[in-house]
Amino acid sequence: MMAPFKRLFGEGFRVFFLAAGLYGVFAVLVWTGWLGIHAAGGTLRAVPFAMAPHLWHAHEMVFGFPAAALGGFFLTAVPNWTGARAVRHLFIATAAGLWLAGRLAIWYSGALAPAVVAAVDLAFLPVLGAKIATQLLRSPKPQNLMFLALLALIWTGNLLVHLEWTGLAADTLDAGLRVGLAGTCAMIAVLGGRVTPAFTRNAMVRSGRENGLPVSRKGVEIVGVASAIILPIAYLAGLADSVIGALALVAGLAQLVRLAGWRPAWTARQPILWSLHIAFALLGLGYLLTGLAAFGVGSAVGALHVLGIGSVGGMTLAVMSRASLGHSGRALVAPVPVAVAYALVPLATGLRWLASEISGAWYWPGVFGSGLLWTLAFALFTAALWPAFWRPRVSGVAAN
């Protein structure tokens, strides 16, 4: 019985991607269930967390769920980038325990002192950052070290949320949530901007294609990455809505121009590739909608959900499934349930955006439909890749 659990903590992708899948299901089921009770005219006041339910939902989908995906990715990828020794079982188990402790502290925050909740919830990312810093510094490259700065930005956003919850500051919660989401989206702009064209190019070359490979134009890449990184800093600095809106518009346009050069149409028959392209497209679209909302055009809530569901949810699903298959020795072909999950996330995104834009009679069907599709997507991902998390590696397939 101990062997499967030892294996679970043997590689970062196993326990953290499993945790992300399970928590993606749990967190949205709780939120959708709470909304359903209230939409039906009932009330549910006896919740274990101290904050309002919509703030619990926002915090956990900005800081709880993505942190598991980031933990699994970095603890798996960084040793490959640097040639460092693979992370040991004890550290992975400790880090996973810290992540889980943070989720439990938030869940039971109604019975805990706010300072205790903050200390526990804020512990995971510094420990993760310290570990990957020791590995990245073996082969220091600016393009990799920037991930430490992005993790610090995300952590700072969470700190701002807790400062308001502990009463040490006022009016920092909203900025903290936006910094956290924008920081995660910046991570996607950088990481997704690397792996999407690279994996597409690799697949095209393997197919015998020599011409028309993905192209990345340096100027557009710089604008796309820089604008995405500056955006959470702008939220942190409290810049005017017009400045943030302009930055978001530039970031959105830049991501879509980047994507246009990566041959997205070629991936139409390969879900494990088009999932990356769609998630990146939703990153660009989410930025554009955020920019327009800052100038009074469209719903800001709808724009945030395009980023949160479509880009963060879609890219984590795409990357986690690909890494889980590759690093467990399985073929880089999405199982049918995972391919269905890829398609459900953009549909969930569209429904949630419509609910915010149209509202009225469409609001509750859109919200519940979106929640159901998200839950089903991550349930399918978790069930289909369960063997990859728990069982031994099968005979070799490269993880790229």
mmCIF file of C-alpha atoms in Angstrom:
data_model
loop_
_atom_site.group_PDB
_atom_site.id
_atom_site.type_symbol
_atom_site.label_atom_id
_atom_site.label_comp_id
_atom_site.label_asym_id
_atom_site.label_seq_id
_atom_site.Cartn_x
_atom_site.Cartn_y
_atom_site.Cartn_z
ATOM 1 C CA MET A 1 0.000 0.000 0.000
ATOM 2 C CA MET A 2 2.913 2.335 0.689
ATOM 3 C CA ALA A 3 4.391 1.968 -2.797
ATOM 4 C CA PRO A 4 1.648 3.938 -4.610
ATOM 5 C CA PHE A 5 1.843 6.774 -2.061
ATOM 6 C CA LYS A 6 5.630 6.881 -2.280
ATOM 7 C CA ARG A 7 5.284 7.016 -6.059
ATOM 8 C CA LEU A 8 2.707 9.807 -5.769
ATOM 9 C CA PHE A 9 5.325 11.981 -4.046
ATOM 10 C CA GLY A 10 8.150 10.814 -6.286
ATOM 11 C CA GLU A 11 7.621 13.425 -9.006
ATOM 12 C CA GLY A 12 6.096 16.867 -8.720
ATOM 13 C CA PHE A 13 3.530 16.430 -11.465
ATOM 14 C CA ARG A 14 1.887 13.441 -9.799
ATOM 15 C CA VAL A 15 0.597 14.820 -6.507
ATOM 16 C CA PHE A 16 0.179 18.437 -7.591
ATOM 17 C CA PHE A 17 -1.641 17.783 -10.856
ATOM 18 C CA LEU A 18 -3.858 15.283 -9.065
ATOM 19 C CA ALA A 19 -4.525 17.912 -6.393
ATOM 20 C CA ALA A 20 -5.319 20.541 -9.036
ATOM 21 C CA GLY A 21 -7.778 18.213 -10.754
ATOM 22 C CA LEU A 22 -9.544 17.227 -7.554
ATOM 23 C CA TYR A 23 -9.619 20.772 -6.197
ATOM 24 C CA GLY A 24 -10.855 22.152 -9.503
ATOM 25 C CA VAL A 25 -13.856 19.855 -9.142
ATOM 26 C CA PHE A 26 -14.415 20.469 -5.420
ATOM 27 C CA ALA A 27 -14.095 24.250 -5.401
ATOM 28 C CA VAL A 28 -16.483 24.856 -8.284
ATOM 29 C CA LEU A 29 -19.000 22.295 -7.010
ATOM 30 C CA VAL A 30 -19.099 24.100 -3.654
ATOM 31 C CA TRP A 31 -19.549 27.492 -5.282
ATOM 32 C CA THR A 32 -22.166 26.314 -7.784
ATOM 33 C CA GLY A 33 -24.026 24.473 -5.032
ATOM 34 C CA TRP A 34 -24.110 27.567 -2.841
ATOM 35 C CA LEU A 35 -25.385 29.651 -5.766
ATOM 36 C CA GLY A 36 -28.019 27.029 -6.526
ATOM 37 C CA ILE A 37 -29.409 27.153 -2.988
ATOM 38 C CA HIS A 38 -29.719 30.929 -3.140
ATOM 39 C CA ALA A 39 -31.098 30.964 -6.680
ATOM 40 C CA ALA A 40 -33.839 28.616 -5.470
ATOM 41 C CA GLY A 41 -34.753 31.072 -2.722
ATOM 42 C CA GLY A 42 -32.990 29.315 0.135
ATOM 43 C CA THR A 43 -30.212 30.516 2.389
ATOM 44 C CA LEU A 44 -27.076 28.834 3.653
ATOM 45 C CA ARG A 45 -25.435 30.875 6.376
ATOM 46 C CA ALA A 46 -23.519 28.153 8.208
ATOM 47 C CA VAL A 47 -20.345 28.030 6.112
ATOM 48 C CA PRO A 48 -16.993 27.139 7.696
ATOM 49 C CA PHE A 49 -15.054 30.024 6.154
ATOM 50 C CA ALA A 50 -15.002 33.559 7.516
ATOM 51 C CA MET A 51 -15.194 35.486 4.259
ATOM 52 C CA ALA A 52 -18.263 35.934 2.058
ATOM 53 C CA PRO A 53 -18.777 32.905 -0.217
ATOM 54 C CA HIS A 54 -18.051 34.854 -3.396
ATOM 55 C CA LEU A 55 -14.710 35.944 -1.908
ATOM 56 C CA TRP A 56 -13.867 32.368 -0.915
ATOM 57 C CA HIS A 57 -14.606 31.343 -4.506
ATOM 58 C CA ALA A 58 -12.527 34.162 -5.982
ATOM 59 C CA HIS A 59 -9.574 33.556 -3.659
ATOM 60 C CA GLU A 60 -9.440 29.822 -4.223
ATOM 61 C CA MET A 61 -9.729 30.049 -8.003
ATOM 62 C CA VAL A 62 -7.048 32.759 -8.154
ATOM 63 C CA PHE A 63 -4.614 31.496 -5.512
ATOM 64 C CA GLY A 64 -5.596 27.947 -4.503
ATOM 65 C CA PHE A 65 -6.241 26.013 -7.709
ATOM 66 C CA PRO A 66 -3.521 27.597 -9.907
ATOM 67 C CA ALA A 67 -0.867 27.204 -7.194
ATOM 68 C CA ALA A 68 -1.184 23.416 -7.375
ATOM 69 C CA ALA A 69 -0.730 23.480 -11.135
ATOM 70 C CA LEU A 70 2.288 25.787 -10.850
ATOM 71 C CA GLY A 71 3.823 23.591 -8.161
ATOM 72 C CA GLY A 72 3.528 20.494 -10.294
ATOM 73 C CA PHE A 73 4.879 22.221 -13.372
ATOM 74 C CA PHE A 74 7.935 23.839 -11.813
ATOM 75 C CA LEU A 75 8.952 20.875 -9.655
ATOM 76 C CA THR A 76 8.856 18.718 -12.795
ATOM 77 C CA ALA A 77 10.213 21.100 -15.424
ATOM 78 C CA VAL A 78 12.987 23.001 -13.643
ATOM 79 C CA PRO A 79 15.229 19.956 -13.040
ATOM 80 C CA ASN A 80 14.945 19.218 -16.774
ATOM 81 C CA TRP A 81 15.864 22.798 -17.654
ATOM 82 C CA THR A 82 18.905 22.951 -15.387
ATOM 83 C CA GLY A 83 20.132 19.376 -15.085
ATOM 84 C CA ALA A 84 19.641 19.565 -11.318
ATOM 85 C CA ARG A 85 18.820 16.480 -9.292
ATOM 86 C CA ALA A 86 15.130 15.627 -9.256
ATOM 87 C CA VAL A 87 13.277 16.950 -6.227
ATOM 88 C CA ARG A 88 13.184 14.423 -3.375
ATOM 89 C CA HIS A 89 10.080 12.716 -2.037
ATOM 90 C CA LEU A 90 10.272 14.496 1.307
ATOM 91 C CA PHE A 91 10.247 17.967 -0.207
ATOM 92 C CA ILE A 92 7.369 17.161 -2.578
ATOM 93 C CA ALA A 93 5.337 15.721 0.285
ATOM 94 C CA THR A 94 6.112 18.729 2.495
ATOM 95 C CA ALA A 95 5.231 21.214 -0.244
ATOM 96 C CA ALA A 96 1.994 19.357 -1.026
ATOM 97 C CA GLY A 97 1.178 19.410 2.693
ATOM 98 C CA LEU A 98 1.700 23.167 2.803
ATOM 99 C CA TRP A 99 -0.563 23.686 -0.193
ATOM 100 C CA LEU A 100 -3.259 21.516 1.378
ATOM 101 C CA ALA A 101 -2.841 23.253 4.749
ATOM 102 C CA GLY A 102 -3.502 26.563 3.015
ATOM 103 C CA ARG A 103 -6.713 25.245 1.502
ATOM 104 C CA LEU A 104 -7.860 23.889 4.854
ATOM 105 C CA ALA A 105 -6.961 27.128 6.642
ATOM 106 C CA ILE A 106 -9.089 29.129 4.210
ATOM 107 C CA TRP A 107 -11.925 26.594 4.442
ATOM 108 C CA TYR A 108 -11.969 26.631 8.241
ATOM 109 C CA SER A 109 -11.115 30.319 8.568
ATOM 110 C CA GLY A 110 -14.314 30.920 10.502
ATOM 111 C CA ALA A 111 -12.783 29.045 13.447
ATOM 112 C CA LEU A 112 -9.211 30.357 13.136
ATOM 113 C CA ALA A 113 -7.530 33.678 13.837
ATOM 114 C CA PRO A 114 -7.068 35.665 10.605
ATOM 115 C CA ALA A 115 -3.322 35.933 11.241
ATOM 116 C CA VAL A 116 -3.052 32.141 11.479
ATOM 117 C CA VAL A 117 -5.016 31.727 8.257
ATOM 118 C CA ALA A 118 -2.744 34.216 6.512
ATOM 119 C CA ALA A 119 0.466 32.604 7.782
ATOM 120 C CA VAL A 120 -0.598 29.125 6.691
ATOM 121 C CA ASP A 121 -1.999 30.167 3.317
ATOM 122 C CA LEU A 122 1.008 32.323 2.444
ATOM 123 C CA ALA A 123 3.577 29.608 3.235
ATOM 124 C CA PHE A 124 3.459 27.505 0.071
ATOM 125 C CA LEU A 125 4.716 29.821 -2.684
ATOM 126 C CA PRO A 126 7.850 31.019 -0.804
ATOM 127 C CA VAL A 127 8.844 27.404 -0.144
ATOM 128 C CA LEU A 128 8.217 26.491 -3.786
ATOM 129 C CA GLY A 129 10.088 29.600 -4.960
ATOM 130 C CA ALA A 130 13.079 28.875 -2.715
ATOM 131 C CA LYS A 131 13.370 25.323 -4.047
ATOM 132 C CA ILE A 132 13.205 26.252 -7.714
ATOM 133 C CA ALA A 133 15.572 29.193 -7.079
ATOM 134 C CA THR A 134 18.262 26.780 -5.828
ATOM 135 C CA GLN A 135 17.831 24.803 -9.042
ATOM 136 C CA LEU A 136 17.581 27.736 -11.443
ATOM 137 C CA LEU A 137 20.738 29.296 -10.017
ATOM 138 C CA ARG A 138 22.707 26.224 -11.129
ATOM 139 C CA SER A 139 22.190 27.507 -14.656
ATOM 140 C CA PRO A 140 20.964 31.097 -14.275
ATOM 141 C CA LYS A 141 19.155 32.398 -17.322
ATOM 142 C CA PRO A 142 17.121 35.617 -17.205
ATOM 143 C CA GLN A 143 14.249 34.054 -19.136
ATOM 144 C CA ASN A 144 13.904 31.429 -16.391
ATOM 145 C CA LEU A 145 14.660 33.605 -13.380
ATOM 146 C CA MET A 146 11.704 35.836 -14.309
ATOM 147 C CA PHE A 147 9.430 33.040 -13.054
ATOM 148 C CA LEU A 148 10.615 33.773 -9.524
ATOM 149 C CA ALA A 149 9.539 37.392 -9.948
ATOM 150 C CA LEU A 150 6.141 36.285 -11.238
ATOM 151 C CA LEU A 151 5.673 33.922 -8.299
ATOM 152 C CA ALA A 152 6.561 36.830 -6.002
ATOM 153 C CA LEU A 153 3.914 38.979 -7.714
ATOM 154 C CA ILE A 154 1.248 36.306 -7.266
ATOM 155 C CA TRP A 155 2.242 35.876 -3.619
ATOM 156 C CA THR A 156 2.071 39.654 -3.107
ATOM 157 C CA GLY A 157 -1.475 39.648 -4.469
ATOM 158 C CA ASN A 158 -2.425 37.009 -1.918
ATOM 159 C CA LEU A 159 -0.724 39.049 0.816
ATOM 160 C CA LEU A 160 -2.866 42.060 -0.105
ATOM 161 C CA VAL A 161 -6.005 39.947 0.270
ATOM 162 C CA HIS A 162 -4.932 38.725 3.704
ATOM 163 C CA LEU A 163 -3.942 42.215 4.845
ATOM 164 C CA GLU A 164 -7.557 43.290 4.441
ATOM 165 C CA TRP A 165 -8.913 40.090 6.004
ATOM 166 C CA THR A 166 -6.692 40.549 9.055
ATOM 167 C CA GLY A 167 -7.708 44.212 9.388
ATOM 168 C CA LEU A 168 -4.155 45.484 8.855
ATOM 169 C CA ALA A 169 -5.133 47.372 5.707
ATOM 170 C CA ALA A 170 -8.259 48.607 4.001
ATOM 171 C CA ASP A 171 -9.345 48.265 0.375
ATOM 172 C CA THR A 172 -6.499 45.967 -0.680
ATOM 173 C CA LEU A 173 -8.541 42.827 -1.361
ATOM 174 C CA ASP A 174 -9.787 43.694 -4.849
ATOM 175 C CA ALA A 175 -6.342 44.829 -5.964
ATOM 176 C CA GLY A 176 -4.838 41.653 -4.520
ATOM 177 C CA LEU A 177 -7.199 39.404 -6.475
ATOM 178 C CA ARG A 178 -6.467 41.294 -9.675
ATOM 179 C CA VAL A 179 -2.706 41.158 -9.088
ATOM 180 C CA GLY A 180 -2.961 37.420 -8.482
ATOM 181 C CA LEU A 181 -4.993 36.720 -11.608
ATOM 182 C CA ALA A 182 -2.898 39.031 -13.787
ATOM 183 C CA GLY A 183 0.297 37.477 -12.402
ATOM 184 C CA THR A 184 -0.917 33.993 -13.307
ATOM 185 C CA CYS A 185 -1.919 35.218 -16.764
ATOM 186 C CA ALA A 186 1.548 36.710 -17.187
ATOM 187 C CA MET A 187 2.958 33.289 -16.339
ATOM 188 C CA ILE A 188 0.805 31.869 -19.134
ATOM 189 C CA ALA A 189 1.951 34.577 -21.548
ATOM 190 C CA VAL A 190 5.556 33.529 -20.872
ATOM 191 C CA LEU A 191 5.256 29.761 -20.446
ATOM 192 C CA GLY A 192 2.419 29.285 -22.918
ATOM 193 C CA GLY A 193 4.330 31.496 -25.315
ATOM 194 C CA ARG A 194 7.216 29.031 -25.123
ATOM 195 C CA VAL A 195 5.564 25.657 -25.137
ATOM 196 C CA THR A 196 2.750 26.314 -27.622
ATOM 197 C CA PRO A 197 4.961 27.086 -30.644
ATOM 198 C CA ALA A 198 7.679 24.649 -29.527
ATOM 199 C CA PHE A 199 5.340 21.669 -29.150
ATOM 200 C CA THR A 200 3.596 22.575 -32.405
ATOM 201 C CA ARG A 201 6.916 22.801 -34.234
ATOM 202 C CA ASN A 202 8.037 19.449 -32.825
ATOM 203 C CA ALA A 203 4.839 17.775 -33.968
ATOM 204 C CA MET A 204 5.077 19.301 -37.439
ATOM 205 C CA VAL A 205 8.671 18.165 -37.838
ATOM 206 C CA ARG A 206 7.795 14.653 -36.690
ATOM 207 C CA SER A 207 5.076 14.574 -39.332
ATOM 208 C CA GLY A 208 7.682 15.337 -42.014
ATOM 209 C CA ARG A 209 6.776 19.008 -42.422
ATOM 210 C CA GLU A 210 9.772 21.206 -43.273
ATOM 211 C CA ASN A 211 8.131 24.471 -44.345
ATOM 212 C CA GLY A 212 5.557 26.737 -42.773
ATOM 213 C CA LEU A 213 6.674 25.990 -39.229
ATOM 214 C CA PRO A 214 5.631 28.229 -36.309
ATOM 215 C CA VAL A 215 7.224 31.657 -36.358
ATOM 216 C CA SER A 216 7.881 33.912 -33.366
ATOM 217 C CA ARG A 217 8.692 37.532 -34.204
ATOM 218 C CA LYS A 218 11.026 39.105 -31.676
ATOM 219 C CA GLY A 219 9.338 42.503 -31.498
ATOM 220 C CA VAL A 220 5.883 41.050 -30.981
ATOM 221 C CA GLU A 221 7.249 38.578 -28.414
ATOM 222 C CA ILE A 222 8.815 41.388 -26.402
ATOM 223 C CA VAL A 223 5.627 43.467 -26.443
ATOM 224 C CA GLY A 224 3.459 40.472 -25.569
ATOM 225 C CA VAL A 225 5.578 39.329 -22.640
ATOM 226 C CA ALA A 226 6.401 42.814 -21.328
ATOM 227 C CA SER A 227 2.802 44.068 -21.394
ATOM 228 C CA ALA A 228 1.569 40.917 -19.634
ATOM 229 C CA ILE A 229 4.183 41.303 -16.878
ATOM 230 C CA ILE A 230 3.587 45.039 -16.452
ATOM 231 C CA LEU A 231 -0.180 44.563 -16.036
ATOM 232 C CA PRO A 232 -0.093 42.989 -12.535
ATOM 233 C CA ILE A 233 2.460 45.619 -11.529
ATOM 234 C CA ALA A 234 0.028 48.293 -12.714
ATOM 235 C CA TYR A 235 -2.718 46.786 -10.555
ATOM 236 C CA LEU A 236 -0.310 46.654 -7.634
ATOM 237 C CA ALA A 237 0.641 50.300 -8.133
ATOM 238 C CA GLY A 238 -3.017 51.344 -8.304
ATOM 239 C CA LEU A 239 -2.682 53.012 -11.701
ATOM 240 C CA ALA A 240 -5.679 54.629 -13.347
ATOM 241 C CA ASP A 241 -8.237 52.474 -15.127
ATOM 242 C CA SER A 242 -7.337 54.137 -18.416
ATOM 243 C CA VAL A 243 -3.690 53.087 -18.066
ATOM 244 C CA ILE A 244 -4.623 49.535 -17.094
ATOM 245 C CA GLY A 245 -7.137 49.392 -19.932
ATOM 246 C CA ALA A 246 -4.561 50.519 -22.469
ATOM 247 C CA LEU A 247 -2.040 47.978 -21.166
ATOM 248 C CA ALA A 248 -4.609 45.182 -21.359
ATOM 249 C CA LEU A 249 -5.528 46.107 -24.931
ATOM 250 C CA VAL A 250 -1.869 46.056 -25.975
ATOM 251 C CA ALA A 251 -1.348 42.739 -24.177
ATOM 252 C CA GLY A 252 -4.401 41.197 -25.817
ATOM 253 C CA LEU A 253 -3.523 42.280 -29.316
ATOM 254 C CA ALA A 254 0.081 41.150 -28.868
ATOM 255 C CA GLN A 255 -0.918 37.652 -27.692
ATOM 256 C CA LEU A 256 -3.235 37.170 -30.651
ATOM 257 C CA VAL A 257 -0.571 38.343 -33.116
ATOM 258 C CA ARG A 258 1.911 35.958 -31.487
ATOM 259 C CA LEU A 259 -0.568 33.101 -31.782
ATOM 260 C CA ALA A 260 -1.272 33.829 -35.454
ATOM 261 C CA GLY A 261 2.337 32.930 -36.293
ATOM 262 C CA TRP A 262 2.233 29.555 -34.526
ATOM 263 C CA ARG A 263 0.153 27.709 -37.171
ATOM 264 C CA PRO A 264 -2.929 27.065 -35.024
ATOM 265 C CA ALA A 265 -4.936 25.718 -37.991
ATOM 266 C CA TRP A 266 -2.471 22.846 -38.443
ATOM 267 C CA THR A 267 -3.334 21.508 -34.981
ATOM 268 C CA ALA A 268 -7.034 20.953 -35.720
ATOM 269 C CA ARG A 269 -6.758 17.148 -35.578
ATOM 270 C CA GLN A 270 -4.524 16.996 -32.503
ATOM 271 C CA PRO A 271 -6.367 17.923 -29.304
ATOM 272 C CA ILE A 272 -3.183 17.887 -27.239
ATOM 273 C CA LEU A 273 -1.974 20.783 -29.404
ATOM 274 C CA TRP A 274 -5.126 22.741 -30.181
ATOM 275 C CA SER A 275 -5.926 22.871 -26.473
ATOM 276 C CA LEU A 276 -2.798 24.999 -26.009
ATOM 277 C CA HIS A 277 -3.711 27.282 -28.907
ATOM 278 C CA ILE A 278 -7.294 27.815 -27.728
ATOM 279 C CA ALA A 279 -6.175 28.598 -24.182
ATOM 280 C CA PHE A 280 -3.667 31.112 -25.520
ATOM 281 C CA ALA A 281 -6.325 32.646 -27.772
ATOM 282 C CA LEU A 282 -8.570 33.063 -24.727
ATOM 283 C CA LEU A 283 -5.684 34.778 -22.933
ATOM 284 C CA GLY A 284 -5.539 37.360 -25.719
ATOM 285 C CA LEU A 285 -9.320 37.688 -25.856
ATOM 286 C CA GLY A 286 -9.546 38.036 -22.077
ATOM 287 C CA TYR A 287 -6.980 40.834 -22.113
ATOM 288 C CA LEU A 288 -8.878 42.634 -24.878
ATOM 289 C CA LEU A 289 -12.174 42.334 -22.994
ATOM 290 C CA THR A 290 -10.469 43.562 -19.817
ATOM 291 C CA GLY A 291 -9.140 46.567 -21.693
ATOM 292 C CA LEU A 292 -12.522 47.374 -23.201
ATOM 293 C CA ALA A 293 -14.240 47.018 -19.821
ATOM 294 C CA ALA A 294 -11.804 49.537 -18.332
ATOM 295 C CA PHE A 295 -13.157 52.042 -20.860
ATOM 296 C CA GLY A 296 -16.765 51.170 -20.067
ATOM 297 C CA VAL A 297 -17.370 48.689 -22.891
ATOM 298 C CA GLY A 298 -18.610 45.293 -21.747
ATOM 299 C CA SER A 299 -18.565 43.521 -18.413
ATOM 300 C CA ALA A 300 -15.418 43.550 -16.303
ATOM 301 C CA VAL A 301 -16.645 40.408 -14.498
ATOM 302 C CA GLY A 302 -17.156 38.655 -17.817
ATOM 303 C CA ALA A 303 -13.642 39.600 -18.917
ATOM 304 C CA LEU A 304 -12.132 38.273 -15.677
ATOM 305 C CA HIS A 305 -13.891 34.955 -16.190
ATOM 306 C CA VAL A 306 -12.579 34.657 -19.746
ATOM 307 C CA LEU A 307 -9.090 34.965 -18.284
ATOM 308 C CA GLY A 308 -9.784 32.774 -15.257
ATOM 309 C CA ILE A 309 -11.805 29.983 -16.856
ATOM 310 C CA GLY A 310 -10.619 30.073 -20.436
ATOM 311 C CA SER A 311 -6.960 30.935 -20.140
ATOM 312 C CA VAL A 312 -5.934 29.789 -16.648
ATOM 313 C CA GLY A 313 -8.277 26.793 -16.656
ATOM 314 C CA GLY A 314 -7.634 25.886 -20.273
ATOM 315 C CA MET A 315 -3.858 26.242 -20.183
ATOM 316 C CA THR A 316 -3.454 24.389 -16.905
ATOM 317 C CA LEU A 317 -5.585 21.551 -18.256
ATOM 318 C CA ALA A 318 -3.586 21.404 -21.490
ATOM 319 C CA VAL A 319 -0.163 21.561 -19.838
ATOM 320 C CA MET A 320 -0.997 19.260 -16.931
ATOM 321 C CA SER A 321 -2.378 16.547 -19.215
ATOM 322 C CA ARG A 322 0.533 16.724 -21.646
ATOM 323 C CA ALA A 323 3.150 16.685 -18.880
ATOM 324 C CA SER A 324 1.392 13.843 -17.070
ATOM 325 C CA LEU A 325 1.328 11.724 -20.210
ATOM 326 C CA GLY A 326 4.906 12.474 -21.213
ATOM 327 C CA HIS A 327 6.522 12.176 -17.800
ATOM 328 C CA SER A 328 4.709 8.914 -17.068
ATOM 329 C CA GLY A 329 6.017 7.433 -20.319
ATOM 330 C CA ARG A 330 2.685 7.476 -22.138
ATOM 331 C CA ALA A 331 2.116 8.542 -25.725
ATOM 332 C CA LEU A 332 1.508 12.239 -26.241
ATOM 333 C CA VAL A 333 -2.020 11.655 -27.477
ATOM 334 C CA ALA A 334 -4.890 12.975 -25.402
ATOM 335 C CA PRO A 335 -7.239 10.198 -24.244
ATOM 336 C CA VAL A 336 -10.787 10.769 -25.453
ATOM 337 C CA PRO A 337 -12.080 11.944 -22.036
ATOM 338 C CA VAL A 338 -9.238 14.483 -21.833
ATOM 339 C CA ALA A 339 -9.934 15.706 -25.370
ATOM 340 C CA VAL A 340 -13.579 16.195 -24.366
ATOM 341 C CA ALA A 341 -12.381 18.113 -21.302
ATOM 342 C CA TYR A 342 -10.334 20.417 -23.549
ATOM 343 C CA ALA A 343 -13.506 21.292 -25.468
ATOM 344 C CA LEU A 344 -15.655 21.790 -22.372
ATOM 345 C CA VAL A 345 -13.490 24.564 -20.896
ATOM 346 C CA PRO A 346 -13.967 27.054 -23.790
ATOM 347 C CA LEU A 347 -17.687 26.264 -23.716
ATOM 348 C CA ALA A 348 -17.743 26.971 -19.975
ATOM 349 C CA THR A 349 -15.916 30.228 -20.687
ATOM 350 C CA GLY A 350 -18.447 31.315 -23.281
ATOM 351 C CA LEU A 351 -21.419 30.554 -21.041
ATOM 352 C CA ARG A 352 -19.946 32.472 -18.104
ATOM 353 C CA TRP A 353 -19.117 35.447 -20.319
ATOM 354 C CA LEU A 354 -22.641 35.472 -21.762
ATOM 355 C CA ALA A 355 -24.104 35.324 -18.255
ATOM 356 C CA SER A 356 -22.231 38.521 -17.381
ATOM 357 C CA GLU A 357 -22.894 40.324 -20.651
ATOM 358 C CA ILE A 358 -26.550 39.498 -21.179
ATOM 359 C CA SER A 359 -27.615 38.896 -17.581
ATOM 360 C CA GLY A 360 -31.383 38.844 -17.025
ATOM 361 C CA ALA A 361 -32.974 35.463 -17.663
ATOM 362 C CA TRP A 362 -29.694 34.131 -19.089
ATOM 363 C CA TYR A 363 -27.666 34.743 -15.947
ATOM 364 C CA TRP A 364 -28.411 31.638 -13.876
ATOM 365 C CA PRO A 365 -28.411 29.163 -16.790
ATOM 366 C CA GLY A 366 -25.084 30.616 -17.912
ATOM 367 C CA VAL A 367 -23.482 30.471 -14.471
ATOM 368 C CA PHE A 368 -24.749 26.972 -13.660
ATOM 369 C CA GLY A 369 -23.965 25.677 -17.127
ATOM 370 C CA SER A 370 -20.452 27.060 -16.904
ATOM 371 C CA GLY A 371 -19.896 25.533 -13.481
ATOM 372 C CA LEU A 372 -21.197 22.161 -14.645
ATOM 373 C CA LEU A 373 -18.961 22.115 -17.731
ATOM 374 C CA TRP A 374 -15.875 23.119 -15.723
ATOM 375 C CA THR A 375 -16.580 20.454 -13.108
ATOM 376 C CA LEU A 376 -17.093 17.797 -15.757
ATOM 377 C CA ALA A 377 -13.895 18.823 -17.560
ATOM 378 C CA PHE A 378 -11.692 18.465 -14.495
ATOM 379 C CA ALA A 379 -13.457 15.280 -13.403
ATOM 380 C CA LEU A 380 -12.715 13.766 -16.825
ATOM 381 C CA PHE A 381 -9.084 14.915 -16.641
ATOM 382 C CA THR A 382 -8.610 13.459 -13.160
ATOM 383 C CA ALA A 383 -10.290 10.147 -13.930
ATOM 384 C CA ALA A 384 -8.547 9.612 -17.268
ATOM 385 C CA LEU A 385 -5.065 10.388 -15.927
ATOM 386 C CA TRP A 386 -5.497 8.683 -12.556
ATOM 387 C CA PRO A 387 -3.149 5.838 -13.635
ATOM 388 C CA ALA A 388 -0.464 8.352 -14.661
ATOM 389 C CA PHE A 389 -0.450 9.792 -11.151
ATOM 390 C CA TRP A 390 -0.437 6.542 -9.197
ATOM 391 C CA ARG A 391 1.132 3.837 -11.343
ATOM 392 C CA PRO A 392 4.768 3.273 -12.418
ATOM 393 C CA ARG A 393 6.134 4.913 -15.510
ATOM 394 C CA VAL A 394 5.494 2.886 -18.664
ATOM 395 C CA SER A 395 8.022 2.341 -21.435
ATOM 396 C CA GLY A 396 9.528 5.526 -22.728
ATOM 397 C CA VAL A 397 7.984 8.341 -24.656
ATOM 398 C CA ALA A 398 9.756 11.699 -24.596
ATOM 399 C CA ALA A 399 7.982 14.393 -22.600
ATOM 400 C CA ASN A 400 8.086 17.107 -25.230
#
